[in-house]
């Protein structure tokens, strides 16, 4: 017997995943425009830094809120002593309004059904503690947010069973995939307690369709399960089709079905939509009062500080600010996503068609040496160490197909994103040139932008066209754009 607990010494935290080790590499050599221009650019972090100026402007115009004052008088002592785990009523009301506003006011949220938590991390774990016993399982569509292996499983003892989604239908959730996952769990002797989805999806950057939501609700009704809808990215939807919350479908199709309503729970947070992960503000929303009561008691372990609640209740109850922020945030995210998609396209790389989130789900299957996760890791290492971009490999998101990567776009400036794209393009050109050379093809005619030797039939058709296309684009760009090296 060791001196420490099994929990403290087991490695089920998931810290060894390439998702986290990419961050470690970044920490060792972080890119800085002036101090470290050859450093690693962080594209593995889903942070939203695009609207800080809008928040800062509001803070400037509302100095009382951040300096613990009400009508000019200090409320420091009141806030310093406040420790009610039900949360500040004014904050819960403002948060409920913000959540409704994001959903185009098609649904309303009752502040009494909100439990405040230290971020969505804590909200998801709290729901696991409320809904399942150690050893029970939740079904999750793949690819999924790598942090779930820690948040849902580590301290609770819950198991995740993947619902395998595939690129062949745009990673949509199907009835067959749900049933297969359910059967797999049973084969493993695991009791299934529910399904957890992220809507919009991290890492896909897409919203879940009404059809899929209906399917999920029918599925949980037929098997008597819970549905957790992690809607942490609900305010990042910038393009059609718009966002439909699980709550909206409940209101439309299950208005009077109290049982099903009790089985659906929403997770929310201000980490992404408002860009405040450091503030640690999250929430569980449930129609089941027993879940609300239990989660409220559990929230003692991860409360939101009273000064944060006070500041944000002032900010989010300001209707004008709310509207402006939501609109501006979506506009800027759309522009950024387009920049990334266009940049990747110039490097001959395509993305899964996204309409939300702080990242793109990028298809680099054509750059793999073979169709294996080993080849994906090899490519990932090159991207981290040679191209010096930290991106998240699909394997860390439990994707069933090798060659997909999550690439974030909202945690850096436009020039940094530009530089990242130049580096990637140079890498693709170099690696496709190397591939061709290694296959016995000698020289490139860089003036006429054609390959002088006939391409070997050892190259597959896809790879061939990408190499040509990228090469052509890169030579054009070399004329007009400075390169990184
Ligand atoms: C889908 C999803 N859920 C939960 C979290 C955790 O968020 P928070 O910072 O609010 O704990 C993240 C963070 O990336 C996420 O992507």
PDB file of C-alpha atoms and ligand atoms in Angstrom, residues 118-121 124 145 148 198 202 230 232-233 269 271-272 277 280, ligand 1:
ATOM      1  CA  UNK A 118     -16.773  27.153 -10.942  1.00  0.00           C
ATOM      2  CA  UNK A 119     -16.946  26.845 -14.734  1.00  0.00           C
ATOM      3  CA  UNK A 120     -18.466  24.185 -16.973  1.00  0.00           C
ATOM      4  CA  UNK A 121     -15.751  21.794 -15.757  1.00  0.00           C
ATOM      5  CA  UNK A 124     -20.249  18.636 -15.818  1.00  0.00           C
ATOM      6  CA  UNK A 145     -13.576  17.669 -26.024  1.00  0.00           C
ATOM      7  CA  UNK A 148     -14.148  15.277 -20.685  1.00  0.00           C
ATOM      8  CA  UNK A 198     -21.692  19.496 -26.782  1.00  0.00           C
ATOM      9  CA  UNK A 202     -16.173  21.067 -29.597  1.00  0.00           C
ATOM     10  CA  UNK A 230     -23.140  21.217 -22.779  1.00  0.00           C
ATOM     11  CA  UNK A 232     -20.862  26.403 -23.436  1.00  0.00           C
ATOM     12  CA  UNK A 233     -20.388  27.592 -27.062  1.00  0.00           C
ATOM     13  CA  UNK A 269     -20.343  28.838 -18.691  1.00  0.00           C
ATOM     14  CA  UNK A 271     -15.592  30.964 -20.355  1.00  0.00           C
ATOM     15  CA  UNK A 272     -16.185  30.960 -24.125  1.00  0.00           C
ATOM     16  CA  UNK A 277     -12.321  31.407 -18.350  1.00  0.00           C
ATOM     17  CA  UNK A 280     -14.625  30.526 -13.324  1.00  0.00           C
TER      18      UNK A 280
HETATM   19  C1  LIG B   1     -17.220  21.476 -24.304  1.00  0.00           C
HETATM   20  C2  LIG B   1     -16.549  22.071 -23.117  1.00  0.00           C
HETATM   21  N1  LIG B   1     -17.087  21.890 -21.906  1.00  0.00           N
HETATM   22  C3  LIG B   1     -16.502  22.392 -20.806  1.00  0.00           C
HETATM   23  C4  LIG B   1     -15.330  23.118 -20.874  1.00  0.00           C
HETATM   24  C5  LIG B   1     -14.728  23.682 -19.616  1.00  0.00           C
HETATM   25  O1  LIG B   1     -15.030  25.047 -19.513  1.00  0.00           O
HETATM   26  P1  LIG B   1     -14.808  25.942 -18.214  1.00  0.00           P
HETATM   27  O2  LIG B   1     -13.621  26.801 -18.480  1.00  0.00           O
HETATM   28  O3  LIG B   1     -16.055  26.779 -18.089  1.00  0.00           O
HETATM   29  O4  LIG B   1     -14.615  25.052 -17.056  1.00  0.00           O
HETATM   30  C6  LIG B   1     -14.741  23.340 -22.122  1.00  0.00           C
HETATM   31  C7  LIG B   1     -13.490  24.093 -22.230  1.00  0.00           C
HETATM   32  O5  LIG B   1     -12.807  24.106 -23.221  1.00  0.00           O
HETATM   33  C8  LIG B   1     -15.368  22.803 -23.268  1.00  0.00           C
HETATM   34  O6  LIG B   1     -14.858  22.988 -24.493  1.00  0.00           O
END
